Coordinates of C-alpha atoms and ligand atoms in Angstrom, one line a residue:
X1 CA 52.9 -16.0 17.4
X2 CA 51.1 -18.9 15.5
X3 CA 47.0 -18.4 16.3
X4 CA 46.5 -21.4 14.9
X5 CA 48.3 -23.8 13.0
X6 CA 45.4 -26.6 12.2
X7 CA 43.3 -24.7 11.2
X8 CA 43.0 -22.8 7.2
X9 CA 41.8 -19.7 8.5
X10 CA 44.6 -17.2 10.3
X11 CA 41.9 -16.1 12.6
X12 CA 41.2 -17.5 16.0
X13 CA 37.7 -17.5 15.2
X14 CA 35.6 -18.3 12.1
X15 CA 32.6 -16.5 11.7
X16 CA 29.5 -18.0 10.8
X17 CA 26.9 -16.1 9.0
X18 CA 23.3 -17.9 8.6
X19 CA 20.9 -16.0 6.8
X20 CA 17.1 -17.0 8.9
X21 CA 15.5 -18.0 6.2
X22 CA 12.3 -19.6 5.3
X23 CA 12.6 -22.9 4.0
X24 CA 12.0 -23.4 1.0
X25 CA 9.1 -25.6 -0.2
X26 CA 10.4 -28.0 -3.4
X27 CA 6.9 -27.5 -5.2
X28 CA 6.2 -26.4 -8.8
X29 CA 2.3 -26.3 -7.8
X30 CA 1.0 -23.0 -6.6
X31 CA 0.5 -23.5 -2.3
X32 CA -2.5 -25.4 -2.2
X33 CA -3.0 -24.0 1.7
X34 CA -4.9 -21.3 2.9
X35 CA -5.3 -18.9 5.3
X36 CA -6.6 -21.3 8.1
X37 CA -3.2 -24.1 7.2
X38 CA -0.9 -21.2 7.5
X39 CA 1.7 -21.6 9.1
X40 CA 1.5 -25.0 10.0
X41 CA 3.2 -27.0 12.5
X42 CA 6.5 -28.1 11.5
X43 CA 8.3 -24.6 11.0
X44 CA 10.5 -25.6 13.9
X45 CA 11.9 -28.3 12.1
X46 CA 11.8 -27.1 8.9
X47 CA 14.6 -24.4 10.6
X48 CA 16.5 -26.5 11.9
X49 CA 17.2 -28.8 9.0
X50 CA 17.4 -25.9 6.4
X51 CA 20.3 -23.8 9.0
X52 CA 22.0 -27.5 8.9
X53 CA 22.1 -27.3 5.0
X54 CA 22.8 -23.6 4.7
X55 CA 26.3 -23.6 7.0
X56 CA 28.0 -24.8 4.1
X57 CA 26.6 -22.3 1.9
X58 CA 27.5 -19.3 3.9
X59 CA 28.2 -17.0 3.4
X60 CA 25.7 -17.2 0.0
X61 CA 22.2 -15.0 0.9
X62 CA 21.2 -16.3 -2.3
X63 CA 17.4 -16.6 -1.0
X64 CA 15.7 -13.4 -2.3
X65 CA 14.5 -11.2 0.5
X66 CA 11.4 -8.2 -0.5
X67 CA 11.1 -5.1 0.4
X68 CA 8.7 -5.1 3.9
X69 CA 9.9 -8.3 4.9
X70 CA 12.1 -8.9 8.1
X71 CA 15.7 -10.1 7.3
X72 CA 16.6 -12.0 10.3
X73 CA 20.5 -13.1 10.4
X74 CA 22.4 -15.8 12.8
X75 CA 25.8 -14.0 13.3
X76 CA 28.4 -16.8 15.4
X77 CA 31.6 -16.0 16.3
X78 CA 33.7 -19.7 17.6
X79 CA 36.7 -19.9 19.3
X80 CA 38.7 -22.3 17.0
X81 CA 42.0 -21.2 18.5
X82 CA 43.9 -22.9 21.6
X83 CA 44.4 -19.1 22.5
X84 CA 43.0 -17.3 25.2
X85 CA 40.9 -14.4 23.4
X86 CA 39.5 -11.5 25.0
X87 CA 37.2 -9.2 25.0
X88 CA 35.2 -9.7 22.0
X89 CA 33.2 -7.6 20.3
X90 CA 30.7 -8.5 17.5
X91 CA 29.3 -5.5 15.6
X92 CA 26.5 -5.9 12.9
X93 CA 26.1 -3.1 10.1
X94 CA 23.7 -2.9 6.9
X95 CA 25.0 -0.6 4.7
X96 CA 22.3 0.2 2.2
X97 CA 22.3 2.2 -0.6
X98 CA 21.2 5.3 1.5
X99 CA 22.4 4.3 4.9
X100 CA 24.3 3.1 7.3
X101 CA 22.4 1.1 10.2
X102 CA 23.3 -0.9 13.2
X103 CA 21.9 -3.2 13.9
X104 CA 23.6 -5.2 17.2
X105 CA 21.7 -6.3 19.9
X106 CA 24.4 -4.5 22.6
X107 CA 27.7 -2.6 22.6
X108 CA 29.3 -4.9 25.6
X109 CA 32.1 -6.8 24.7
X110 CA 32.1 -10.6 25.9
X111 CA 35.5 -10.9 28.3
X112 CA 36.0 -14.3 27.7
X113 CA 35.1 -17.3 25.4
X114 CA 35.0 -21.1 27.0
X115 CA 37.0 -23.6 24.9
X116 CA 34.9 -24.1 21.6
X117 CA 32.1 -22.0 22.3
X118 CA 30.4 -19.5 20.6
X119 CA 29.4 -15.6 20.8
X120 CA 25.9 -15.8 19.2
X121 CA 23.6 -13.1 18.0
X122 CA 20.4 -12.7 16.3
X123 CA 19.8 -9.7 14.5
X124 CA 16.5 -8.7 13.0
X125 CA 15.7 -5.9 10.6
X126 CA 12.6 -4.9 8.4
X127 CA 13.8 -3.9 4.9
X128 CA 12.9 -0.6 3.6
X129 CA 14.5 -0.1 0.8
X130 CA 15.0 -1.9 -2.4
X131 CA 18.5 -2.5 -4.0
X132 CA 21.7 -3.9 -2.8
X133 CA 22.5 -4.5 0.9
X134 CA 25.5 -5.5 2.2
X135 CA 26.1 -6.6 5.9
X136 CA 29.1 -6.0 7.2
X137 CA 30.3 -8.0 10.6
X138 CA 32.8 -6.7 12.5
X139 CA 34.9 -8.7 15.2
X140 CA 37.6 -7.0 17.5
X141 CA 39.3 -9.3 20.2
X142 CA 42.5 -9.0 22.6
X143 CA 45.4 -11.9 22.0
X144 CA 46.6 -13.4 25.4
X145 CA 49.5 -11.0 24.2
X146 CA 47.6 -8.3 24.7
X147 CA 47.3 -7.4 20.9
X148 CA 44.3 -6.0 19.6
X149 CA 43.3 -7.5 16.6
X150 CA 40.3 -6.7 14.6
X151 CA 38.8 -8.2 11.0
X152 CA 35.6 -8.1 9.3
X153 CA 33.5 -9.7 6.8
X154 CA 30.9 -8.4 3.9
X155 CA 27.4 -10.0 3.0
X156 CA 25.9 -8.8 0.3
X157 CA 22.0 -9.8 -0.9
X158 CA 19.6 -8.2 -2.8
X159 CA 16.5 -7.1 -2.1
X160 CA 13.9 -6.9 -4.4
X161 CA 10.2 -5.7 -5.1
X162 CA 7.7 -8.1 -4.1
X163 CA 4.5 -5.9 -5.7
X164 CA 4.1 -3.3 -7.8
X165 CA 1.1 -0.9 -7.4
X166 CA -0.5 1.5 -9.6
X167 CA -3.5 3.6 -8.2
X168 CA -6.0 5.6 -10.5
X169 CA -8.5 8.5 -8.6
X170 CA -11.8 8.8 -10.4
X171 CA -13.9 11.8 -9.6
X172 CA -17.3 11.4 -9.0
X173 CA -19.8 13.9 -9.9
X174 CA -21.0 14.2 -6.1
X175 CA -18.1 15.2 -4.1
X176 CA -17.1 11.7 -3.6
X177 CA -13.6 10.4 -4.9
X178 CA -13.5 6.9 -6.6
X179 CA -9.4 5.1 -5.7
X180 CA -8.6 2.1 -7.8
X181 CA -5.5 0.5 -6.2
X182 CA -4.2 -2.4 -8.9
X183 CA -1.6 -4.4 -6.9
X184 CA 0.6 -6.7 -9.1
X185 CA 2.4 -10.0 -7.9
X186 CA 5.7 -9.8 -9.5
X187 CA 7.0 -12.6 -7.4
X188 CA 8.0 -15.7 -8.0
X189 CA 8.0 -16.7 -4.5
X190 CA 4.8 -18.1 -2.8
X191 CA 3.0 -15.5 -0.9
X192 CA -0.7 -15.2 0.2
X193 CA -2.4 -12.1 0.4
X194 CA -3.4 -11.0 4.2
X195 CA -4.7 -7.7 4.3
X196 CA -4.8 -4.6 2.1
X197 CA -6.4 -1.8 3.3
X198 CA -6.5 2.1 2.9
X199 CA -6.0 4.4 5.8
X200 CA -7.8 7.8 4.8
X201 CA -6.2 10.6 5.5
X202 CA -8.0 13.6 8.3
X203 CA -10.2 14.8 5.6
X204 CA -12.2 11.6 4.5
X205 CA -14.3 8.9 5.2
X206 CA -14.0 5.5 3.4
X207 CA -16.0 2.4 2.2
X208 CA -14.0 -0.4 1.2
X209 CA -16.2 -1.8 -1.7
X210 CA -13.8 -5.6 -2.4
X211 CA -16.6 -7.0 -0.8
X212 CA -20.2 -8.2 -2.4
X213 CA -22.6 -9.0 0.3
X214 CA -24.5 -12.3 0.2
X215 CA -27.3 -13.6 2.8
X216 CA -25.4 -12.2 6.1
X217 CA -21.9 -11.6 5.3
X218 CA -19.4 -10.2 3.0
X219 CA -17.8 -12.6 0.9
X220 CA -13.9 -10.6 -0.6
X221 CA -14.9 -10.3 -4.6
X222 CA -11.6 -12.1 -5.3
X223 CA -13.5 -15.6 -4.2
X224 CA -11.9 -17.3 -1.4
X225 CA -8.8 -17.3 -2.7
X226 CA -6.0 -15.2 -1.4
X227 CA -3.1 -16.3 -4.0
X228 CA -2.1 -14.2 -7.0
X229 CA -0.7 -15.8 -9.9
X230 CA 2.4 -15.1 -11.0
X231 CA 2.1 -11.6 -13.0
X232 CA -1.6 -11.4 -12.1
X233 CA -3.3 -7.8 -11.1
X234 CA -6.0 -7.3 -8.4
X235 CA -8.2 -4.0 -8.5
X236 CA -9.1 -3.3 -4.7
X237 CA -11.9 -0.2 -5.2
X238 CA -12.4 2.5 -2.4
X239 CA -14.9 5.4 -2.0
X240 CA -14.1 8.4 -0.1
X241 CA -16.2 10.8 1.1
X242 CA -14.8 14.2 2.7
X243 CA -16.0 14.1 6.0
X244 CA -18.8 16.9 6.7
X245 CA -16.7 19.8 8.3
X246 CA -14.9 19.0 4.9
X247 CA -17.2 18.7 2.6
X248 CA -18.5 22.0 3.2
X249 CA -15.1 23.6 1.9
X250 CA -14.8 20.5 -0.6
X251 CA -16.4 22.7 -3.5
X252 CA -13.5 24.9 -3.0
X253 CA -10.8 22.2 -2.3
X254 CA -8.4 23.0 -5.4
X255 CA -4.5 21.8 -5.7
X256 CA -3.5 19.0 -4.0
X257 CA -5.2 17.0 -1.6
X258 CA -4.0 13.7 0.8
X259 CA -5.7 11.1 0.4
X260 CA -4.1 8.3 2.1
X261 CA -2.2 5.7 2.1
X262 CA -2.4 1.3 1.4
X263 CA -1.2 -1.0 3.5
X264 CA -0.8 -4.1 2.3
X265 CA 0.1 -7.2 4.4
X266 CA 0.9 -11.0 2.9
X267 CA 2.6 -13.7 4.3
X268 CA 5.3 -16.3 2.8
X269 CA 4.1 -19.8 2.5
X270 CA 5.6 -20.8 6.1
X271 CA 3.8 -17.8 7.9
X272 CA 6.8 -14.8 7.8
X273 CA 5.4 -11.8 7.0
X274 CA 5.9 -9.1 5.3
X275 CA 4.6 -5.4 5.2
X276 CA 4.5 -2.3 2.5
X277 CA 2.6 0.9 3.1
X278 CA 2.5 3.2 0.0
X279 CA 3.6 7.0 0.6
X280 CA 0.3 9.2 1.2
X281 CA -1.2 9.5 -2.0
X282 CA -2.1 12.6 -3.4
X283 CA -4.4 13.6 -5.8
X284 CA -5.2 16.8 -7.7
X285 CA -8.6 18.1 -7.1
X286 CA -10.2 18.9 -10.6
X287 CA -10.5 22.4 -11.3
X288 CA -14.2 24.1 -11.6
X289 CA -13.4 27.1 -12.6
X290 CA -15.8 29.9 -11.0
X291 CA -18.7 28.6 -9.9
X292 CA -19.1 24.7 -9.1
X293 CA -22.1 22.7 -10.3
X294 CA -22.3 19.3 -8.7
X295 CA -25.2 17.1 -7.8
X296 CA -26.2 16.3 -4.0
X297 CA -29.0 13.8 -4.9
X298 CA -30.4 11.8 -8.1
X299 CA -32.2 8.6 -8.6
X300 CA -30.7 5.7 -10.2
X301 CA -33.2 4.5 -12.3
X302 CA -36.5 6.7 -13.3
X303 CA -39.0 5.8 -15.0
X304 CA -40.0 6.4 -19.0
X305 CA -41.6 10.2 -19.8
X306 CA -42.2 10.3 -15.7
X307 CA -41.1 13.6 -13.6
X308 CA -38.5 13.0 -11.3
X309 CA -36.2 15.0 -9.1
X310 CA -32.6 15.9 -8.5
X311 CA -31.1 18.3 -6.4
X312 CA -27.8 20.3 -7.7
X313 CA -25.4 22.5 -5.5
X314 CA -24.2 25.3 -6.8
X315 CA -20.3 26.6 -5.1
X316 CA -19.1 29.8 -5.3
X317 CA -15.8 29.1 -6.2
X318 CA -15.0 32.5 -7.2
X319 CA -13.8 36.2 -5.6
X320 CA -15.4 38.9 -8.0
X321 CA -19.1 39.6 -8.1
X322 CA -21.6 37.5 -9.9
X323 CA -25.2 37.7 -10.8
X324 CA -25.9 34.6 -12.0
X325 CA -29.2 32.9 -14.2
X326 CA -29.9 29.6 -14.6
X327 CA -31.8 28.2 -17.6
X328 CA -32.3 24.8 -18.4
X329 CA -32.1 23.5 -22.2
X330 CA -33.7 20.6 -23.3
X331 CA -31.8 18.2 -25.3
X332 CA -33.3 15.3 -27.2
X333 CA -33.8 12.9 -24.1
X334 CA -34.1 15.2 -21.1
X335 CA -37.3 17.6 -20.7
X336 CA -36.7 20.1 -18.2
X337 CA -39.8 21.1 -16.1
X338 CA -40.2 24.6 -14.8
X339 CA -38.9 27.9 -15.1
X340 CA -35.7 28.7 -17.1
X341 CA -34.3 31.9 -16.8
X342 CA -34.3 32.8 -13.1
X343 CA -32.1 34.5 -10.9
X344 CA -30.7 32.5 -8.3
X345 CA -30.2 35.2 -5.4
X346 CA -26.1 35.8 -4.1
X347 CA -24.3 33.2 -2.6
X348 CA -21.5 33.8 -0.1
X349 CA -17.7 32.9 -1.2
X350 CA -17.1 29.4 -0.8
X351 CA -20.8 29.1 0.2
X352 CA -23.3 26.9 -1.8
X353 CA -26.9 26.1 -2.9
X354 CA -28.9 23.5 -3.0
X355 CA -31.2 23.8 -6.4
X356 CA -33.8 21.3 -6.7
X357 CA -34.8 20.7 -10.0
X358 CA -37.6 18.4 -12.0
X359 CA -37.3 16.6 -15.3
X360 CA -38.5 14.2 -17.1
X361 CA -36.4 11.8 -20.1
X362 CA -38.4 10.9 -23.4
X363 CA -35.5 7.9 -24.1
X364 CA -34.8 5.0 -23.1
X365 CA -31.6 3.2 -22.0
X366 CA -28.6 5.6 -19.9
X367 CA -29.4 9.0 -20.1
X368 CA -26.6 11.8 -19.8
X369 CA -28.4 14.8 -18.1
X370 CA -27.2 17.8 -19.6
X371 CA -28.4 21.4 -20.3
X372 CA -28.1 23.4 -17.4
X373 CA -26.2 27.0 -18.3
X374 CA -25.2 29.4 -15.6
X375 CA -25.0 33.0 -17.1
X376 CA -23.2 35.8 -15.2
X377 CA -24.8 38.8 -16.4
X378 CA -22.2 41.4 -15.5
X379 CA -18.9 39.7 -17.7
X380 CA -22.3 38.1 -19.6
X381 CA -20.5 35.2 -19.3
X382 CA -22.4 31.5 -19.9
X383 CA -21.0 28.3 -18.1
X384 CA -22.4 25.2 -19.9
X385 CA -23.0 21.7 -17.8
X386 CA -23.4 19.1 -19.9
X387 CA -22.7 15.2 -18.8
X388 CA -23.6 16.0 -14.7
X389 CA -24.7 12.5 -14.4
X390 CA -26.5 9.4 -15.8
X391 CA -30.0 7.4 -14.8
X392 CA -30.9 4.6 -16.3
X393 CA -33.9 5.1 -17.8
X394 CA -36.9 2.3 -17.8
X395 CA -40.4 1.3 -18.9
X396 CA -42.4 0.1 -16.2
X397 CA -45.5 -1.2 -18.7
X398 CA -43.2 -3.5 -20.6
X399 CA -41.5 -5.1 -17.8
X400 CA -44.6 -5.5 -16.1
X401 CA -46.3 -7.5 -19.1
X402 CA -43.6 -9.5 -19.5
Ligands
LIG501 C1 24.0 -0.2 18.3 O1 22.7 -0.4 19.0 C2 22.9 -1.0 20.2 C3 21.5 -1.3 20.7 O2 20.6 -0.2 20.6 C4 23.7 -0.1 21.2 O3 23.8 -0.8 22.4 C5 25.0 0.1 20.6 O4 25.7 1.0 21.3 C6 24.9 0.6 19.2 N1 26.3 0.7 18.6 C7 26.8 1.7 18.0 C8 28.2 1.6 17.4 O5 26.2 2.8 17.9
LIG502 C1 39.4 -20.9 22.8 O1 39.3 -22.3 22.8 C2 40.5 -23.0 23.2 C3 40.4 -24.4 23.0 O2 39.4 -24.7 22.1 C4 40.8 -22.6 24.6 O3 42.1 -23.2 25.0 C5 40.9 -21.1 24.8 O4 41.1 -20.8 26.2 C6 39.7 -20.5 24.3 N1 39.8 -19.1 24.3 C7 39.0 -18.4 25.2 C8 39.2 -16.9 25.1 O5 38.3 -18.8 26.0
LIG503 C1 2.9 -14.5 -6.9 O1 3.3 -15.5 -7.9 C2 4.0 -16.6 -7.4 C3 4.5 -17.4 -8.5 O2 3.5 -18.3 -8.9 C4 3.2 -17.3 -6.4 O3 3.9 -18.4 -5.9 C5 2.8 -16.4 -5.3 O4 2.0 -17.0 -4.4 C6 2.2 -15.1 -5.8 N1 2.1 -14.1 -4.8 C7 0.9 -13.6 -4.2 C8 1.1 -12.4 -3.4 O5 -0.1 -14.2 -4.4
LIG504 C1 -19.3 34.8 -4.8 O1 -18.6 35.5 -3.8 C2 -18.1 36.7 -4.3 C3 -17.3 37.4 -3.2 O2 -18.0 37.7 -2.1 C4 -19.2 37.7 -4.7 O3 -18.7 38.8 -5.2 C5 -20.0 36.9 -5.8 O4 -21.0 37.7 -6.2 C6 -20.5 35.6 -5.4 N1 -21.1 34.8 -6.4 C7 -22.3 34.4 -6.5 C8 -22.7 33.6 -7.6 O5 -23.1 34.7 -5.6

C-alpha cells in the first residue's frame, strides 16, 4: 500500500535529529565575561532560536564537539503518514571507533502515535574518546497491515581535542617531587578555564603552588583571568611530598611510582561544561645506586665565611655488606668544618641516617655544595656527591651599609 503519497519521504515518519548545541556567539573578540557573567540569563532562548535554525540543517553536526564534553542530541520521530502506526521503537547507538554504546532512555515501545505527534527523546552522553562518532537511529514500527517495518539513519560528527597536556617531574634533592603540568588551548572555540587540579595518588601529599599570596588571600598566578589564547600554554606547578609512612621507604622507592592524575574542568562561553582527567601519571624514581645521600634540612640563604648547618640522610639502598667512611673535601667555595674520615656505624637495609654536618662558603652568590665522598672499605669503593644542593650566599656588612 501507498504510506504516503504527499509526502517525498516513503516513510511514515521523518526523523528529526537536532544536535543540543550551544549557540554560537557571532564574535571575533575573545569573551569579554568572566567567571561571575557565566552563564548568563538568556541560554533559554538562545536554545530555542538556534534548534529553530538548526532543523533545516539536520542532519549536519557540523558544530565541533571535544573530548569531556556532553553531546546531548534531540532524536523526534513524527507521524507524517494518514496511517495508523504501531508500536514504535526508537533506538539510539554511538558507534565509536572502539565501541558500541546505547544510549536510549528505555527499551518500551510507544503503541500508538496521535495524528501529527511526535516520539521525542533526549539522549545525553559524555565523550570519551576522540575521533569519529557516528550515531546511528534506529526506528521499528507495525503498518495497520500488520507489517513490520524497520529503517535507520547515520550521524556522523567529529570529536576533537580541546587541550593538549604535557607534564615534566623534577626531582628534588629532598625526597620531594617537583610536577609541571603545561596545558595548551588548541581550540578555537571560547572556553574559560574552571578548575585544574591534581589528585595525588595513596603515597603523597600535595601543595598546589598557582597561587602567590598577597595581604590575606591567594590571588591564581595567571591574574584574574581565566581565558587562554588561542595556542597559548599555562604551567600549573605541584609539590608532592610522600606521605610519612612513605617517605620512610621513599629512599628505596625505585621503578615506577603513581603519582596522580589532573583534572581539568572549563566551561563553553554559555556555561556547558566540559571535563578531562589525565590517566595516572607515572614517573620513574631516579636511581641511587647503593647507598642514598639526600638532604633533610638546609638553609636558603647563609651568610658570607659564617658556619651554618645542614643535615644529610644517608639510605641504605643496598643488600651486601658495607662499611662505609665519610670525608668531606673542600672545594673552592665550601669549607667543611669537622672531622673527615669517620666511620659512620651500620645502618639497617632500607634504614637511614640523619648526618648533621657544619660548613661554611668563602664565595659569594649561589653556592653548589659538593664534596662529600662515601667510601666502602670492603669493595674500597668511593661514591662522590657533588651538586646536593644550592644556598645563596650573602654579605650581611654590605647590605647593611647600604
Ligand atoms: C539501552 O539502555 C536502556 C536504559 O538503560 C535499556 O532500557 C535498554 O534495554 C537498553 N537497550 C538495549 C538494546 O540494550
Ligand atoms: C498518524 O497521523 C495520521 C494523521 O496525521 C493519523 O491518521 C494516524 O492515525 C496517525 N498514526 C498513529 C499511529 O497514530
Ligand atoms: C582557546 O582559544 C580560543 C580561540 O581564541 C578562545 O576562544 C578560547 O577561549 C581559548 N580556550 C581556553 C580554554 O581559554
Ligand atoms: C645495608 O644493609 C645490608 C643488609 O643488611 C648490610 O649488609 C650493609 O652493611 C648495610 N649498609 C650500611 C652502609 O650499613
Amino acid at each position: 500500500f501507498d504510506l504516503n503519497q504527499n509526502f517525498h519521504s516513503y516513510l511514515p515518519f521523518e526523523e528529526f535529529l537536532m544536535r543540543l548545541t550551544k549557540p554560537t556567539l557571532f564574535t571575533n573578540m575573545p569573551v569579554t565575561c568572566e567567571d561571575r557573567d557565566l552563564p548568563g540569563k538568556h541560554l533559554g532562548l538562545f536554545y530555542c532560536q538556534h534548534w529553530a535554525l538548526f532543523m533545516c540543517v539536520v542532519p549536519c553536526l557540523c558544530v565541533n564537539i571535544f573530548l569531556g564534553e556532553t553531546f546531548s542530541s534531540y532524536i523526534s520521530v513524527h507521524n507524517d503518514s494518514s496511517q495508523v502506526v504501531k508500536d514504535i521503537l526508537v533506538k539510539a547507538d554511538l558507534q565509536t571507533s572502539s565501541q558500541r554504546l546505547n544510549l536510549s532512555a528505555s527499551n518500551n515501545a510507544v503503541t500508538e502515535l496521535k495524528p501529527e505527534s511526535c516520539v521525542d527523546d533526549v539522549i545525553h552522553h559524555e565523550v570519551k574518546e576522540i575521533g569519529t562518532h557516528i550515531l546511528v537511529c534506529a526506528v521499528s514500527y507495525t503498518t495497520q497491515a500488520g507489517e513490520k517495518l524497520y529503517f535507520r539513519k547515520f550521524f556522523k560528527f567529529q570529536v576533537l581535542k580541546p587541550l593538549d597536556v604535557k607534564t615534566k617531574f623534577y626531582n628534588a634533592e629532598t625526597d620531594e617531587v617537583f610536577l609541571e603540568a603545561q596545558i595548551q588551548n588548541i581550540t578555537t572555540s571560547s572556553m574559560f578555564m574552571e578548575k585544574v587540579s591534581l589528585e595525588p595518588s595513596m603515597m603523597y601529599n600535595i601543595a598546589e603552588l598557582n597561587t602567590v599570596e598577597t595581604e590575606d588571600e591567594g590571588t591564581s598566578t595567571f591574574g584574574k583571568m581565566s581565558y587562554l589564547q588561542p595556542m597559548d600554554t599555562r604551567q600549573y606547578l605541584y609539590c608532592l611530598k610522600p606521605k610519612p609512612e612513605f617517605a620512610e621507604k621513599a629512599g628505596i622507592i625505585k621503578g615506577v611510582t603513581v603519582i596522580g592524575k589532573l583534572d581539568i574542568v572549563w566551561k563553553t562561553n554559555l556555561g556547558e561544561r566540559g571535563r578531562l582527567q589525565t590517566s595516572q601519571l607515572q614517573r620513574m624514581a631516579p636511581g641511587y645506586g647503593d647507598v642514598r645521600l639526600s638532604l633533610e634540612m638546609i638553609p636558603d640563604t647563609v651568610n658570607l665565611e659564617e658556619p651554618f648547618d645542614i643535615t644529610c640522610k644517608i639510605t641504605n639502598c643496598s643488600e651486601r655488606t658495607m662499611d662505609l667512611v665519610l670525608e668531606m673535601c673542600n672545594t673552592c667555595s665550601i669549607h667543611w668544618c669537622g672531622v673527615s674520615g669517620r666511620q659512620l656505624g651500620k645502618v639497617s637495609p632500607s634504614a637511614s641516617l640523619a648526618l648533621p654536618l657544619k660548613l661554611l662558603s668563602s664565595v659569594q652568590g649561589l653556592q653548589s655544595i659538593s664534596g662529600l665522598r662515601l667510601t666502602d672499605s670492603f669493595l674500597k669503593r668511593t661514591y662522590e656527591y657533588d651538586d646536593i644542593a644550592q644556598v645563596c650566599v650573602v654579605c650581611p656588612y654590605m647590605s647593611r651599609e647600604s
